[in-house]
Amino acid sequence: MTTPGEEMHALVERLYPLCRSITGDGVRATLDVVGEYVPLRVHEVPTGTRVLDWTVPQEWNIRDAYVADATGRRVVDFAASSLHVLGYSVPVAATMPLSELRGHLHTLPDQPDLVPYRTSYYTPEWGFCLSQNTLDALPDGPYEVRIDSTLADGHLTYAEHVVPGRVADEVIVSSHVCHPALANDNLAGIAVAVFLARALAEGTPHYTYRFVFAPGTIGAITWLARNAERIERVKHGLVLACAGDRGRLTYKRSRRGDAEIDRVLRHVLETSGRPHGIVDFAPYGYDERQYCSPGFDLGVGSLSRTPYGGYPEYHTSADDPDFVSPEAMEDTLAVCREAFAVLDRNRRYVNLSPYGEPQLGRRGLYDSLGGRSDAKEAQLAMLWVLSLSDGGPSLLDVAERSGLPFDTVATAAEALRDAGLIKA
Ligand code: ZN
């Protein structure tokens, strides 16, 4: 039997060879594959469209690229890995000695066997990325240099998948889809988002969950620009990035720092006993930067395993499918599911019988606990909910102050609500 982790890993492996960028057919091909798992609404936004302070750039597509020696042997070949080309390279067809080519070559001298990931989105440039070891072995040339790419008016592509909830208020889950052959950053994030969407759709969640698959920065900015009227309804959000390496989980708080999503993630991570880190917001990293910009100031945090830039494989050819594990992705998925289960049930209640303790036995609330092994705890949870429900504290506050599991507190509250003793 295949585990969800293995299925997510298979999706990562399928997406890995596609040459993604901030625009172009690689993004479309990626969304086509994702669309086989969850239905997507794909949006195409024309080049030149003003989006907040930015403009949708020309669309980039690439068919082939190589550096070949005098015998025609390709010493650097896009066909072997999309990382070999500087992202958004303008076309080139020339012959030149190594001395001239060098200015267009990118390597990692400190990690000489790895190929770096480099882009030049907003400055017209061409280049190749290769390992330092490959470069060191190259004779003086001449070399045939060819990049068969086009930069032309076209579109920026992004997609959404919605899991309808009981209310129109929304939770957004955002993953960037612009990196080429890099598995953890961010194919693992895409895979976890896809399986999270499928898991949420098994029931009817309280909130409406909107999954956004968009290129980094410009894609999130485009989404925000085109969803001005929706922003009011976005109550919470989570950016999923670097979701599959074997390191511990890291939650990065929203800019607000005390948003409900921040408290929920902290609660879930702390009570789960998992090793984890919680870090404050900083205006670098992924698209939480855009969602948390002061004009929007959304309660959007970011969940990663090893964070942005925090591992030696980051933005190199070593971030390959072997670098991400089925178990790690499954663990990230489990935390997302637990967090959203808490978020979905977290409410503020008002005690409708606040003068003295209401008589629980008369309302059958003790009997309902009779057969439960945790009857004592469940009864305690009812008393805590009644005691703290003055419209101020949420159920999460009750769970934290009482030290009781959130699930026990929420179940107690739901029983009290059904008995007419509290109301949301
Ligand atoms: Zn990245």
Short mmCIF file of C-alpha atoms and ligand atoms in Angstrom, two decimals:
data_model
loop_
_atom_site.label_atom_id
_atom_site.label_comp_id
_atom_site.label_asym_id
_atom_site.label_seq_id
_atom_site.Cartn_x
_atom_site.Cartn_y
_atom_site.Cartn_z
CA MET A 1 0.00 0.00 0.00
CA THR A 2 1.23 3.49 -0.82
CA THR A 3 1.36 5.99 2.02
CA PRO A 4 0.35 9.64 1.54
CA GLY A 5 4.03 10.47 2.04
CA GLU A 6 4.98 8.23 -0.87
CA GLU A 7 2.24 9.73 -3.02
CA MET A 8 3.51 13.23 -2.22
CA HIS A 9 7.03 12.12 -3.06
CA ALA A 10 5.84 10.72 -6.38
CA LEU A 11 4.28 14.11 -7.16
CA VAL A 12 7.58 15.84 -6.33
CA GLU A 13 9.42 13.47 -8.68
CA ARG A 14 6.93 14.14 -11.46
CA LEU A 15 7.19 17.91 -11.15
CA TYR A 16 10.97 17.98 -10.70
CA PRO A 17 12.04 17.90 -14.39
CA LEU A 18 9.69 20.72 -15.49
CA CYS A 19 11.44 24.03 -16.12
CA ARG A 20 9.48 26.47 -14.00
CA SER A 21 10.03 30.19 -13.75
CA ILE A 22 7.86 33.16 -12.76
CA THR A 23 6.03 32.83 -16.09
CA GLY A 24 5.87 30.42 -19.01
CA ASP A 25 4.93 26.92 -20.05
CA GLY A 26 6.82 25.26 -17.18
CA VAL A 27 4.39 26.85 -14.72
CA ARG A 28 1.45 25.77 -16.88
CA ALA A 29 2.77 22.20 -17.13
CA THR A 30 3.21 22.16 -13.34
CA LEU A 31 -0.35 23.35 -12.80
CA ASP A 32 -1.59 20.74 -15.30
CA VAL A 33 -0.09 18.02 -13.12
CA VAL A 34 -1.41 19.56 -9.89
CA GLY A 35 -4.80 19.77 -11.61
CA GLU A 36 -4.85 15.99 -11.91
CA TYR A 37 -4.92 15.84 -8.10
CA VAL A 38 -7.25 18.74 -7.27
CA PRO A 39 -9.37 20.81 -9.68
CA LEU A 40 -7.75 24.18 -10.36
CA ARG A 41 -8.97 27.50 -11.62
CA VAL A 42 -6.06 28.78 -13.70
CA HIS A 43 -5.64 32.53 -14.17
CA GLU A 44 -3.64 34.11 -17.00
CA VAL A 45 -2.69 37.75 -16.42
CA PRO A 46 -1.31 39.62 -19.47
CA THR A 47 2.17 41.10 -19.66
CA GLY A 48 2.10 44.77 -18.80
CA THR A 49 -0.77 44.51 -16.29
CA ARG A 50 -0.14 46.80 -13.34
CA VAL A 51 -0.27 44.82 -10.09
CA LEU A 52 0.18 46.97 -6.98
CA ASP A 53 3.55 48.66 -7.45
CA TRP A 54 4.70 46.07 -10.00
CA THR A 55 4.04 45.21 -13.65
CA VAL A 56 3.53 41.69 -14.99
CA PRO A 57 6.72 40.98 -16.96
CA GLN A 58 7.16 39.44 -20.36
CA GLU A 59 6.68 35.70 -20.50
CA TRP A 60 9.79 33.56 -20.63
CA ASN A 61 10.01 30.22 -22.42
CA ILE A 62 12.99 28.06 -23.20
CA ARG A 63 13.44 25.10 -25.50
CA ASP A 64 17.13 24.31 -25.33
CA ALA A 65 20.41 25.69 -24.06
CA TYR A 66 23.99 24.46 -24.02
CA VAL A 67 27.67 25.23 -24.04
CA ALA A 68 29.43 22.92 -26.50
CA ASP A 69 33.13 22.42 -27.12
CA ALA A 70 34.82 22.35 -30.53
CA THR A 71 33.89 18.67 -31.01
CA GLY A 72 30.19 19.48 -30.43
CA ARG A 73 30.12 17.82 -27.00
CA ARG A 74 27.79 19.65 -24.64
CA VAL A 75 29.80 20.52 -21.54
CA VAL A 76 26.81 22.32 -19.98
CA ASP A 77 23.38 21.09 -21.05
CA PHE A 78 19.94 22.40 -20.16
CA ALA A 79 18.52 19.00 -21.14
CA ALA A 80 20.33 17.45 -18.16
CA SER A 81 18.91 19.96 -15.65
CA SER A 82 16.94 23.18 -15.92
CA LEU A 83 19.23 24.63 -13.24
CA HIS A 84 21.99 24.92 -15.86
CA VAL A 85 20.44 28.05 -17.33
CA LEU A 86 20.20 31.38 -15.56
CA GLY A 87 16.43 31.80 -15.17
CA TYR A 88 14.99 34.36 -17.59
CA SER A 89 18.10 34.30 -19.78
CA VAL A 90 17.70 36.28 -23.00
CA PRO A 91 18.52 34.28 -26.15
CA VAL A 92 22.09 33.98 -27.31
CA ALA A 93 23.87 32.22 -30.17
CA ALA A 94 27.60 32.87 -30.27
CA THR A 95 31.05 31.33 -30.25
CA MET A 96 33.56 32.57 -27.72
CA PRO A 97 36.64 31.56 -25.73
CA LEU A 98 36.32 30.55 -22.07
CA SER A 99 37.81 33.91 -21.01
CA GLU A 100 34.79 35.69 -22.51
CA LEU A 101 32.26 33.07 -21.42
CA ARG A 102 33.42 33.17 -17.81
CA GLY A 103 31.52 36.38 -17.04
CA HIS A 104 28.29 34.50 -17.79
CA LEU A 105 29.06 31.41 -15.72
CA HIS A 106 27.80 30.92 -12.17
CA THR A 107 29.34 28.38 -9.79
CA LEU A 108 29.55 27.66 -6.06
CA PRO A 109 33.29 27.64 -5.26
CA ASP A 110 32.57 26.49 -1.67
CA GLN A 111 30.40 23.57 -2.84
CA PRO A 112 32.39 22.65 -5.95
CA ASP A 113 30.32 19.65 -7.03
CA LEU A 114 26.95 21.44 -6.92
CA VAL A 115 25.14 23.54 -9.52
CA PRO A 116 23.64 26.79 -8.18
CA TYR A 117 20.14 28.13 -8.88
CA ARG A 118 20.29 31.67 -10.28
CA THR A 119 17.82 33.98 -11.99
CA SER A 120 17.80 37.43 -13.53
CA TYR A 121 14.12 38.30 -13.80
CA TYR A 122 14.26 42.05 -14.07
CA THR A 123 17.66 42.70 -15.69
CA PRO A 124 18.16 41.38 -19.26
CA GLU A 125 21.04 38.93 -18.95
CA TRP A 126 22.06 35.49 -20.08
CA GLY A 127 24.08 32.89 -18.25
CA PHE A 128 24.77 29.32 -17.31
CA CYS A 129 25.10 27.61 -13.95
CA LEU A 130 27.51 24.73 -13.49
CA SER A 131 29.61 23.08 -10.83
CA GLN A 132 32.98 24.59 -10.00
CA ASN A 133 34.53 21.18 -10.77
CA THR A 134 33.08 21.23 -14.29
CA LEU A 135 34.34 24.77 -14.84
CA ASP A 136 37.82 23.93 -13.53
CA ALA A 137 38.10 21.09 -16.05
CA LEU A 138 37.21 23.25 -19.08
CA PRO A 139 39.98 24.05 -21.56
CA ASP A 140 40.22 27.55 -23.07
CA GLY A 141 37.76 26.87 -25.88
CA PRO A 142 36.35 28.22 -28.14
CA TYR A 143 32.79 27.26 -27.16
CA GLU A 144 29.54 27.34 -28.97
CA VAL A 145 27.04 29.05 -26.69
CA ARG A 146 23.36 28.79 -27.36
CA ILE A 147 20.21 29.68 -25.40
CA ASP A 148 17.04 29.09 -27.38
CA SER A 149 14.66 31.14 -25.27
CA THR A 150 11.99 33.73 -25.90
CA LEU A 151 10.97 36.72 -23.85
CA ALA A 152 7.75 38.05 -25.29
CA ASP A 153 4.43 39.52 -24.33
CA GLY A 154 2.35 36.73 -22.87
CA HIS A 155 0.94 35.97 -19.44
CA LEU A 156 1.70 35.30 -15.83
CA THR A 157 -0.03 32.11 -14.75
CA TYR A 158 -1.31 31.21 -11.30
CA ALA A 159 -4.03 28.90 -10.02
CA GLU A 160 -6.46 28.49 -7.16
CA HIS A 161 -8.25 25.56 -5.63
CA VAL A 162 -11.10 26.17 -3.19
CA VAL A 163 -12.43 23.81 -0.53
CA PRO A 164 -15.81 25.32 0.38
CA GLY A 165 -16.56 25.67 4.08
CA ARG A 166 -19.65 26.50 6.12
CA VAL A 167 -18.77 30.20 6.18
CA ALA A 168 -17.47 32.56 3.51
CA ASP A 169 -14.54 33.66 5.69
CA GLU A 170 -11.39 32.25 4.20
CA VAL A 171 -8.08 30.68 5.07
CA ILE A 172 -5.48 30.94 2.32
CA VAL A 173 -2.72 28.41 1.82
CA SER A 174 -0.07 29.68 -0.54
CA SER A 175 2.81 27.89 -2.25
CA HIS A 176 5.26 29.27 -4.79
CA VAL A 177 5.49 27.45 -8.11
CA CYS A 178 8.36 29.34 -9.79
CA HIS A 179 11.46 27.34 -8.89
CA PRO A 180 12.86 24.91 -11.48
CA ALA A 181 14.56 21.64 -10.47
CA LEU A 182 14.47 22.16 -6.69
CA ALA A 183 12.53 19.62 -4.64
CA ASN A 184 12.25 21.07 -1.15
CA ASP A 185 11.93 24.64 -2.44
CA ASN A 186 9.16 24.27 -3.36
CA LEU A 187 7.80 21.04 -4.84
CA ALA A 188 7.39 19.60 -1.34
CA GLY A 189 5.32 22.66 -0.37
CA ILE A 190 3.14 22.18 -3.44
CA ALA A 191 2.70 18.48 -2.69
CA VAL A 192 1.75 19.08 0.95
CA ALA A 193 -0.73 21.79 -0.13
CA VAL A 194 -2.35 19.40 -2.62
CA PHE A 195 -2.77 16.62 -0.07
CA LEU A 196 -3.96 19.08 2.55
CA ALA A 197 -6.66 20.27 0.17
CA ARG A 198 -7.74 16.69 -0.42
CA ALA A 199 -7.82 15.95 3.30
CA LEU A 200 -9.91 19.06 4.06
CA ALA A 201 -12.39 18.08 1.36
CA GLU A 202 -13.09 14.77 3.14
CA GLY A 203 -15.41 16.74 5.45
CA THR A 204 -16.94 20.21 5.33
CA PRO A 205 -14.58 22.60 7.09
CA HIS A 206 -15.83 25.64 8.98
CA TYR A 207 -13.76 28.11 6.95
CA THR A 208 -13.49 28.19 3.19
CA TYR A 209 -9.95 27.14 2.30
CA ARG A 210 -8.35 28.76 -0.73
CA PHE A 211 -5.14 27.25 -2.07
CA VAL A 212 -3.02 29.63 -4.13
CA PHE A 213 -0.34 28.21 -6.43
CA ALA A 214 1.55 31.22 -7.75
CA PRO A 215 5.06 32.26 -8.71
CA GLY A 216 6.99 33.82 -5.83
CA THR A 217 6.70 37.56 -5.16
CA ILE A 218 5.15 38.70 -8.46
CA GLY A 219 2.52 35.93 -8.28
CA ALA A 220 1.46 36.73 -4.72
CA ILE A 221 1.44 40.43 -5.58
CA THR A 222 -0.73 39.69 -8.61
CA TRP A 223 -3.11 37.61 -6.49
CA LEU A 224 -3.39 40.40 -3.90
CA ALA A 225 -3.94 43.03 -6.62
CA ARG A 226 -6.75 41.01 -8.16
CA ASN A 227 -8.45 40.06 -4.88
CA ALA A 228 -8.88 43.45 -3.22
CA GLU A 229 -12.53 42.75 -2.43
CA ARG A 230 -11.69 39.33 -0.98
CA ILE A 231 -9.03 40.49 1.48
CA GLU A 232 -11.66 41.41 4.11
CA ARG A 233 -12.75 37.78 4.16
CA VAL A 234 -9.24 36.32 4.50
CA LYS A 235 -9.06 35.65 8.24
CA HIS A 236 -5.99 33.43 8.36
CA GLY A 237 -3.32 32.05 6.11
CA LEU A 238 -0.30 29.85 5.83
CA VAL A 239 2.59 29.89 3.36
CA LEU A 240 3.98 26.40 2.76
CA ALA A 241 7.63 26.29 1.71
CA CYS A 242 10.55 23.91 2.22
CA ALA A 243 8.08 21.37 3.58
CA GLY A 244 9.94 18.13 2.93
CA ASP A 245 13.50 18.07 4.26
CA ARG A 246 14.44 15.89 7.22
CA GLY A 247 14.97 18.82 9.62
CA ARG A 248 12.59 19.84 12.38
CA LEU A 249 9.54 21.98 11.67
CA THR A 250 9.82 25.76 11.85
CA TYR A 251 6.87 28.10 12.12
CA LYS A 252 7.42 31.74 11.23
CA ARG A 253 4.90 34.07 12.81
CA SER A 254 2.86 36.60 10.89
CA ARG A 255 3.97 40.20 11.03
CA ARG A 256 1.31 40.79 13.67
CA GLY A 257 2.97 38.12 15.81
CA ASP A 258 -0.16 37.35 17.82
CA ALA A 259 -2.59 36.46 15.04
CA GLU A 260 -4.82 33.48 15.71
CA ILE A 261 -2.82 31.35 13.25
CA ASP A 262 0.34 32.17 15.23
CA ARG A 263 -1.24 30.98 18.46
CA VAL A 264 -2.73 27.88 16.83
CA LEU A 265 0.58 26.76 15.30
CA ARG A 266 2.45 27.36 18.53
CA HIS A 267 -0.16 25.37 20.46
CA VAL A 268 -0.15 22.45 18.03
CA LEU A 269 3.64 22.30 17.79
CA GLU A 270 4.17 22.61 21.55
CA THR A 271 1.51 20.11 22.59
CA SER A 272 2.53 17.58 19.92
CA GLY A 273 5.92 17.06 21.54
CA ARG A 274 7.61 17.43 18.16
CA PRO A 275 11.01 19.11 18.08
CA HIS A 276 10.32 22.44 16.40
CA GLY A 277 11.31 26.06 16.14
CA ILE A 278 9.17 29.20 16.21
CA VAL A 279 10.65 32.36 14.76
CA ASP A 280 9.43 35.91 14.52
CA PHE A 281 8.35 37.55 11.31
CA ALA A 282 11.06 39.13 9.18
CA PRO A 283 10.49 40.78 5.80
CA TYR A 284 12.43 38.18 3.83
CA GLY A 285 11.66 34.59 2.99
CA TYR A 286 8.58 33.69 0.95
CA ASP A 287 5.23 35.23 0.14
CA GLU A 288 4.29 35.95 3.75
CA ARG A 289 6.20 39.15 2.93
CA GLN A 290 3.44 40.19 0.56
CA TYR A 291 0.44 38.94 2.56
CA CYS A 292 1.81 40.61 5.72
CA SER A 293 2.78 43.91 4.07
CA PRO A 294 1.30 46.72 6.19
CA GLY A 295 -1.46 47.65 3.74
CA PHE A 296 -2.85 44.10 3.97
CA ASP A 297 -1.45 42.99 7.34
CA LEU A 298 -3.04 39.55 7.05
CA GLY A 299 -2.68 36.91 9.73
CA VAL A 300 -0.48 34.75 7.51
CA GLY A 301 2.38 32.71 8.92
CA SER A 302 4.78 30.34 7.21
CA LEU A 303 5.43 26.69 7.89
CA SER A 304 8.68 25.11 6.78
CA ARG A 305 10.94 22.41 7.98
CA THR A 306 14.49 23.81 7.83
CA PRO A 307 13.81 27.46 7.01
CA TYR A 308 14.70 29.58 4.01
CA GLY A 309 18.43 29.51 3.30
CA GLY A 310 19.12 27.42 6.40
CA TYR A 311 20.51 24.27 4.76
CA PRO A 312 23.54 23.78 2.52
CA GLU A 313 21.43 22.18 -0.24
CA TYR A 314 19.30 25.37 -0.47
CA HIS A 315 19.14 26.74 -4.05
CA THR A 316 21.53 24.11 -5.38
CA SER A 317 21.33 20.91 -7.40
CA ALA A 318 21.53 18.99 -4.10
CA ASP A 319 17.92 20.03 -3.39
CA ASP A 320 16.78 17.04 -5.43
CA PRO A 321 14.00 14.51 -4.76
CA ASP A 322 16.31 12.46 -2.51
CA PHE A 323 16.68 15.48 -0.25
CA VAL A 324 12.98 15.37 0.65
CA SER A 325 11.45 12.40 2.42
CA PRO A 326 7.94 10.94 2.37
CA GLU A 327 7.96 10.84 6.18
CA ALA A 328 8.89 14.51 6.51
CA MET A 329 6.16 15.61 4.08
CA GLU A 330 3.65 13.42 5.91
CA ASP A 331 4.70 15.03 9.19
CA THR A 332 4.28 18.54 7.75
CA LEU A 333 0.88 17.53 6.41
CA ALA A 334 -0.15 16.14 9.82
CA VAL A 335 0.74 19.41 11.56
CA CYS A 336 -1.21 21.42 8.98
CA ARG A 337 -4.23 19.18 9.48
CA GLU A 338 -4.00 19.44 13.27
CA ALA A 339 -3.60 23.21 13.10
CA PHE A 340 -6.56 23.69 10.79
CA ALA A 341 -8.68 21.36 12.95
CA VAL A 342 -7.97 23.68 15.89
CA LEU A 343 -8.50 26.84 13.85
CA ASP A 344 -11.80 25.50 12.52
CA ARG A 345 -13.20 24.78 16.01
CA ASN A 346 -11.76 27.76 17.86
CA ARG A 347 -14.55 30.11 19.02
CA ARG A 348 -15.34 32.62 21.68
CA TYR A 349 -18.40 31.68 23.69
CA VAL A 350 -20.56 33.52 26.18
CA ASN A 351 -21.87 31.68 29.23
CA LEU A 352 -25.66 32.10 29.20
CA SER A 353 -25.96 30.97 32.83
CA PRO A 354 -23.12 32.91 34.43
CA TYR A 355 -24.52 33.36 37.96
CA GLY A 356 -23.14 30.44 39.87
CA GLU A 357 -22.35 27.15 38.15
CA PRO A 358 -25.24 25.81 36.10
CA GLN A 359 -26.48 22.39 37.13
CA LEU A 360 -24.91 20.04 34.64
CA GLY A 361 -26.56 16.84 35.91
CA ARG A 362 -30.05 18.19 35.32
CA ARG A 363 -29.16 18.74 31.68
CA GLY A 364 -27.78 15.26 31.20
CA LEU A 365 -24.27 16.57 30.69
CA TYR A 366 -22.73 14.26 33.30
CA ASP A 367 -24.52 11.23 31.91
CA SER A 368 -23.17 11.96 28.46
CA LEU A 369 -19.67 11.52 29.91
CA GLY A 370 -20.49 8.28 31.71
CA GLY A 371 -18.87 5.79 29.40
CA ARG A 372 -15.85 7.86 28.51
CA SER A 373 -12.44 6.89 29.81
CA ASP A 374 -11.58 10.58 30.06
CA ALA A 375 -14.82 11.49 31.84
CA LYS A 376 -13.00 13.33 34.61
CA GLU A 377 -11.05 15.44 32.12
CA ALA A 378 -14.17 16.10 30.01
CA GLN A 379 -16.06 17.29 33.09
CA LEU A 380 -13.17 19.55 34.05
CA ALA A 381 -13.18 20.95 30.52
CA MET A 382 -16.87 21.86 30.85
CA LEU A 383 -16.17 23.73 34.07
CA TRP A 384 -13.28 25.59 32.47
CA VAL A 385 -15.32 26.55 29.41
CA LEU A 386 -18.19 27.79 31.60
CA SER A 387 -15.82 29.67 33.85
CA LEU A 388 -13.88 31.49 31.12
CA SER A 389 -16.65 32.04 28.56
CA ASP A 390 -17.37 35.73 29.03
CA GLY A 391 -16.87 36.57 25.36
CA GLY A 392 -13.16 37.30 25.88
CA PRO A 393 -11.09 34.12 25.85
CA SER A 394 -11.30 31.70 22.94
CA LEU A 395 -11.34 27.94 23.34
CA LEU A 396 -7.63 27.98 22.59
CA ASP A 397 -7.16 30.32 25.55
CA VAL A 398 -9.23 27.93 27.68
CA ALA A 399 -7.08 24.99 26.56
CA GLU A 400 -3.86 26.84 27.34
CA ARG A 401 -4.99 28.18 30.71
CA SER A 402 -6.43 24.84 31.84
CA GLY A 403 -3.66 22.70 30.39
CA LEU A 404 -6.32 20.45 28.85
CA PRO A 405 -6.10 19.21 25.25
CA PHE A 406 -7.82 21.54 22.77
CA ASP A 407 -9.92 18.67 21.45
CA THR A 408 -11.30 17.94 24.94
CA VAL A 409 -12.10 21.62 25.48
CA ALA A 410 -13.77 22.01 22.07
CA THR A 411 -15.83 18.84 22.57
CA ALA A 412 -16.96 20.09 26.00
CA ALA A 413 -17.88 23.46 24.52
CA GLU A 414 -19.89 21.83 21.76
CA ALA A 415 -21.83 19.79 24.35
CA LEU A 416 -22.49 22.94 26.42
CA ARG A 417 -23.60 24.77 23.30
CA ASP A 418 -25.97 21.96 22.36
CA ALA A 419 -27.40 22.09 25.91
CA GLY A 420 -28.03 25.84 25.48
CA LEU A 421 -25.57 26.90 28.18
CA ILE A 422 -23.19 28.88 25.99
CA LYS A 423 -23.40 30.61 22.64
CA ALA A 424 -20.75 31.67 20.15
ZN ZN B 1 13.82 29.68 -3.19
#
